[in-house]
Amino acid sequence: MVWTAAEIPDLSGKTAIVTGANSGIGMIAAGELARRGATTVLACRDTAKGEAARSRMLAAGPKGSIEVRRLDLADLSSVREFAATVESDVDILLNNAGVMALPYRKTVDGFEMQFGTNHLGHFALTGLLLPRLRGRVVTVSSLVHVGGRMRFDDLNAERGYRRWSAYSQSKLANLLFAYELERRAGGRLTSVAAHPGYSSTNLQTAGPRMAGNKLAELGQTAFNALFAQSAERGALPLLFAATVPGLPGGSYVGPDGPFEVWGYPTIVNSSPASKDEAAAARLWEISEQLTNVSYSFAD
C-alpha cells in the first residue's frame, strides 16, 4: 500500500501538539496537520526557530491555525510550564523531539541528556497533559532501538558513557513507554509509536557539531545526501500513526522498504526487548519517581 500525506483526513476542529516542530520531520508533520485543518501547536525549545518554521507553514496556506510555545524537554520545569498553558482538549500529541549521539551531557535536572530528553521529558509531558488528551499519542522511536538495552542500574550512564548505546536505550525506552501507555490507558486514549527510517535531517549532525568534530559533521552530511530519504518521506510514518482512522493501539509504524530504512508507511514489528512488559512496568515506575509525574487514568 502506498500511503501519502494526501490521504490525511480533514482535521478541522482538532488540536495537535508536535514537539520539536521547528525543523526536520517534526516541522513537516506539523505543517501537514495544520494544512488539513488542525489547530497546531509547535512545541519548541528555540521559539525563534519555531516562529521561522511557523512562517514557512503559513506561506502554504493552512486551514488550521498555528502557534509557537516554548518547551524544553531537558528541563522538567519547562515541561510543567508548557503543560500549564494547554487549556483545550488535545486530539493528537506527537512526541517527536529528540537528541541523538551527543557527547556526554546532563539535563537541567541531572539526567543523562538522551535518556532525559527523549524519554523522561516526553513521559512527563504526556502525564501532565493526560487530563486533556482525548485522541492519539504518537511516540517517535528509531530503527536503532533494536540494539538498545535498559541499564536499570545505570540509567544516567554514570559508570561509563557510549553515545550510541545511550541513544539506543532512549529509543527502546520510547517504545516501552508507548506500549505500556496503551496497556494502562484502558481505551481512554490510543497510544502508538512510529519511526522515520533513515531520513535526512539535522539530527544526525548535532552530535558531531556539539563535539566540535567538523570532519565527522561533513561526513555525515555527505552520507545523508547519498543514502537518506527526504524529511518529507520520513515524516509519513508519523503522520500515518497520528491520523489513520482505526489504527489499533500499540501499533508501530515505519517505512515499508528494505530493512525499514526508507519507503512508505506501514505497520512494522519491533524488538523482543520492546515488548518486555516487566521492563516496561519497571521503567514506568522509575520514570514517575524521577520526574515526579504520576499518571491517573480515573475519569
Steps between C-alpha positions, in 0.01 A plus 500: 500500500634842407378749759578869457412821682220554249303234689498687831135564589358841576614603849289814542399547862784285631807612697848359449822554696828413332824509698814599314296657220750767403695280256524164327224243510328680789463815295374305198249305710373810679456682171294215353276482807435874478442474125223250569332737745640413843574775749869420530737589782870502419667405828861614459798569722610782269195716438681717243552191286143402575372834370709460184347155449154643560558763233593232248187302589277806472634564151339170395155630598399253775135449593586486869666757724862463610663627816841467660556424867824440685575149619841376611473126562838506675352717775206359696400845623460604135289189436273595790476860383407390149238251620340771713436707185293225336137572579318324215462130432782347296414258219856426384814513710804430285801429723759564231782714641828333579877513513736239360852377572612805693817536701426436867265767631247526781157659503412785734369238743817290489398220263715371213391722213369239256305299757381819669386675182381218278321298768456679832401835347230339287388274785449806720331699224252225418417445866446869568277531193307183581183682618488672158587204277196378309641332192836357401851515644778426252848440638790504256759224533779391266637204309789488748268404787579140402847541650370662815528360850345654808782550747277528803802501730656795313235688301704821516815334365703603803712185479590541136351686206474385141301746297338250263417257780337784690301600192387142438392472863294819474328377183424163661357695794273688257347172383469351848318819599270504196393140549458532877293818456265309270464220756436736791270744320222244473352659189501856633748589225691321225877467536709407197861540389679578176845528353611696193752254357822668400410856412710802417465747788733700723460240776790292370745791493415643843730262690814568292422872505479505880826307521667749267576224249466679167628204299239265646229761444596541135521124455155450647357771275649329195373159614150643542507646151589161352287259701227671701144558394354849521355650816165514317508123448629444854206690644246268336513222766437763769205642309362152429523415870336829599210508255401166344150419627466184703871437545525242782652614826851370551581516129851583381527674164807524279609496135414197286831487311804276554595478867249782565762754398275676247161462338136570564340451843366168617462316831835341590636283779730598785761315702418238765653732762243768416221255584633406844206594721696459823768739374232744383332498841834549674593788270160659560541491877853637482389774261222611735753521784762688297259753348261523795215459251240238586240380254137460600260348250191550715226697322 
